C-alpha positions as YAML, in Angstrom:
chain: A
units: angstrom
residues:
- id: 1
  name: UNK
  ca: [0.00, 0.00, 0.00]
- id: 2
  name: UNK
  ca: [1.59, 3.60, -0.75]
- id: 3
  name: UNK
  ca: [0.82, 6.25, 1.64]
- id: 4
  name: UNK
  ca: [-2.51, 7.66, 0.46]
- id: 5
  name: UNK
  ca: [-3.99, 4.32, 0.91]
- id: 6
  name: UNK
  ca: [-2.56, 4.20, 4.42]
- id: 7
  name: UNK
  ca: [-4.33, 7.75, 5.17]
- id: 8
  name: UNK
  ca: [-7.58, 6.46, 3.72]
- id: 9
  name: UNK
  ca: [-7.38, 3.08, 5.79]
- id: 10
  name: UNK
  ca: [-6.53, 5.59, 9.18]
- id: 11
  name: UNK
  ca: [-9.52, 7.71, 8.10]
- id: 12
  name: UNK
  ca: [-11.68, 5.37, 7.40]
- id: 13
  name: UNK
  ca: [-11.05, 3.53, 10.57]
- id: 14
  name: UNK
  ca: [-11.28, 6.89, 12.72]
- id: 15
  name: UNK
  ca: [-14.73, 7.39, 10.80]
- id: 16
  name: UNK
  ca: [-16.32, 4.08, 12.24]
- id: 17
  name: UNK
  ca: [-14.42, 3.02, 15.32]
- id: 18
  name: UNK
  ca: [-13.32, 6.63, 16.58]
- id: 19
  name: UNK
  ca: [-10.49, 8.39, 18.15]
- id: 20
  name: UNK
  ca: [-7.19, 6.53, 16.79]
- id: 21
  name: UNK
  ca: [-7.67, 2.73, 16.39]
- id: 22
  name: UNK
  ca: [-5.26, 0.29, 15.67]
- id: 23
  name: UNK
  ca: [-5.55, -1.27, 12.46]
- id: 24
  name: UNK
  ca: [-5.46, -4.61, 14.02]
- id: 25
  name: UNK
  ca: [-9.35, -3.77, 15.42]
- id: 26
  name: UNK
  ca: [-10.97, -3.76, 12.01]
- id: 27
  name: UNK
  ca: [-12.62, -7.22, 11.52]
- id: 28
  name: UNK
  ca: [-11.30, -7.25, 8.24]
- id: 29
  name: UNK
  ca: [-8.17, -5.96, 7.39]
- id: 30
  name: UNK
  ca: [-7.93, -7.14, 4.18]
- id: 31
  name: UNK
  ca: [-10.91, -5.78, 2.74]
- id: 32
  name: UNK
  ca: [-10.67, -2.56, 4.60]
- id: 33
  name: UNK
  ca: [-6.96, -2.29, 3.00]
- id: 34
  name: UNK
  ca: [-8.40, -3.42, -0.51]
- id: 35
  name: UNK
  ca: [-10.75, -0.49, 0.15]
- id: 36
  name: UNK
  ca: [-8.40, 2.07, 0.73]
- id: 37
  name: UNK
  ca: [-6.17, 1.39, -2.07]
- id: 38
  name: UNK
  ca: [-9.13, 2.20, -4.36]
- id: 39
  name: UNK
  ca: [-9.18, 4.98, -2.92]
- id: 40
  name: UNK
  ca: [-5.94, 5.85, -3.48]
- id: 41
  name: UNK
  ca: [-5.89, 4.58, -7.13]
- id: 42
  name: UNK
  ca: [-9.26, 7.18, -7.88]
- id: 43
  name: UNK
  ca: [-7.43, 10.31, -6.68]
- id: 44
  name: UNK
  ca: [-4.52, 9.38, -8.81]
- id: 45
  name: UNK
  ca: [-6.60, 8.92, -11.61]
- id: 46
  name: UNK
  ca: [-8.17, 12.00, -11.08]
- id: 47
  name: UNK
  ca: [-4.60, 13.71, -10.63]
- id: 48
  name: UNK
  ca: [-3.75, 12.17, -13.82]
- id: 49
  name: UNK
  ca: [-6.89, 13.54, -15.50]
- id: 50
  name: UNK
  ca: [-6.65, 16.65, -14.61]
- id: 51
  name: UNK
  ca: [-3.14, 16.78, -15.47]
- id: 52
  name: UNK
  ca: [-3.99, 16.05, -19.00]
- id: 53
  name: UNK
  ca: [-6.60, 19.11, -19.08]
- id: 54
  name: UNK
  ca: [-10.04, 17.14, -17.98]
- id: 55
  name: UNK
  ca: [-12.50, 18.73, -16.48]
- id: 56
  name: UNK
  ca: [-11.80, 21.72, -13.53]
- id: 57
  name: UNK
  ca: [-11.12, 22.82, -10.01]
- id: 58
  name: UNK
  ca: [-13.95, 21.21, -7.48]
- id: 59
  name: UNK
  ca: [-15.39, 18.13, -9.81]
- id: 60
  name: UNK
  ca: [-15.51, 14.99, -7.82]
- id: 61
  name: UNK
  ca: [-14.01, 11.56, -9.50]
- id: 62
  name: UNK
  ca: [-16.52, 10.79, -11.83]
- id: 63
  name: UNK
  ca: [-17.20, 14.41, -13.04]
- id: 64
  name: UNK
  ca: [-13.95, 14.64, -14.29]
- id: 65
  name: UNK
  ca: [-14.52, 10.88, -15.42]
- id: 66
  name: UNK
  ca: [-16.92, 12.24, -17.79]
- id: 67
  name: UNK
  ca: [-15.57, 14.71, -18.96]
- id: 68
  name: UNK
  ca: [-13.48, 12.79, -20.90]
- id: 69
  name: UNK
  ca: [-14.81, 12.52, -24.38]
- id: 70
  name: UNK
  ca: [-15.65, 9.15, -25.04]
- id: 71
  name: UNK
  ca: [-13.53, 7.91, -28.26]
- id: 72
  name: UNK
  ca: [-10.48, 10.31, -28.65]
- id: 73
  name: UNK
  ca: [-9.05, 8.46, -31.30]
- id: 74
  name: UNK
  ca: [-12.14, 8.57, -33.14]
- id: 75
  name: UNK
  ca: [-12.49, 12.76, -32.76]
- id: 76
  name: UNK
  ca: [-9.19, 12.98, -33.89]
- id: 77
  name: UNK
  ca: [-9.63, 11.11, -36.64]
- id: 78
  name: UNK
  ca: [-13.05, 12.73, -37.60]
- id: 79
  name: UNK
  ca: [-11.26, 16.35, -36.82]
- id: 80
  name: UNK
  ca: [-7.91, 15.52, -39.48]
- id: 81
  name: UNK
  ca: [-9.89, 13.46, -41.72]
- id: 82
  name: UNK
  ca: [-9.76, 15.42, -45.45]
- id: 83
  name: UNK
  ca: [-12.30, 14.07, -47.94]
- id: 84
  name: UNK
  ca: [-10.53, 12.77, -51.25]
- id: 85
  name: UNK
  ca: [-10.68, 16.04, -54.06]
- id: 86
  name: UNK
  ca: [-11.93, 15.00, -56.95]
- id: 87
  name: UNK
  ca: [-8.82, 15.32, -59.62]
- id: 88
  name: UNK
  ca: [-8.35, 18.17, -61.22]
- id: 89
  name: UNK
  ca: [-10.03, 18.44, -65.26]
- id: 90
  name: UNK
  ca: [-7.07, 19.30, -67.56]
- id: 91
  name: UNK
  ca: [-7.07, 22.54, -68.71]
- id: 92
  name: UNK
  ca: [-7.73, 21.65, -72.66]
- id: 93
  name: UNK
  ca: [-8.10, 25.65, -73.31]
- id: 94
  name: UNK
  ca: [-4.46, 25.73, -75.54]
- id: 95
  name: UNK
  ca: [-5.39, 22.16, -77.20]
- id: 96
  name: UNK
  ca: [-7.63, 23.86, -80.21]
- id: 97
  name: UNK
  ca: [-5.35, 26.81, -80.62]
- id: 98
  name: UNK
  ca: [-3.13, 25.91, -83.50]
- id: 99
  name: UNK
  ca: [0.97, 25.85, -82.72]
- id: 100
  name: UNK
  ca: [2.19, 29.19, -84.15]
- id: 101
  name: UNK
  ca: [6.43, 29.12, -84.68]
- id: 102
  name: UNK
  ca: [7.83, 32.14, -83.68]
...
């Protein structure tokens, strides 16, 4: 466990049981570690995300979460894509004017 999921375990276990319990008095330590770790790994998502420009100042988790667009690769694609010109008609103006020597 790194040491936001440590601070989520203590706060979690000073939410239910009070004052400063030892670890050791949660019936399951396990889970309640398993728990905190989530924890953990959401606010470094959301770190992450907002890092990268998503969403703003005050959204919870899942906020931000959506405001990812959904297919990036897709946009992108849709946003570069160029549709295919047509080729160019030669320009057949000079072909019916007879060569003149000079």
């Amino acid at each position: 466990m790194n040491d936001l999921a440590f601070k989520y375990r203590a706060e979690i276990l000073r939410a239910v049981l009070g004052g400063n319990p030892h670890p050791a008095k949660a019936h399951n330590l396990t889970r309640l570690n398993q728990i905190a770790e989530h924890l953990a790994e959401c606010e470094e998502a959301q770190t992450i995300l907002r890092a990268k420009g998503h969403g703003r100042g005050g959204m919870s988790f899942v906020e931000v979460a959506r405001s990812v667009p959904e297919n990036v690769k897709q946009i992108l694609r849709d946003l570069f894509k160029t549709k295919p010109e047509a080729p160019a008609a030669p320009d057949l103006s000079e072909a019916h004017e007879p060569w003149r020597a000079t």
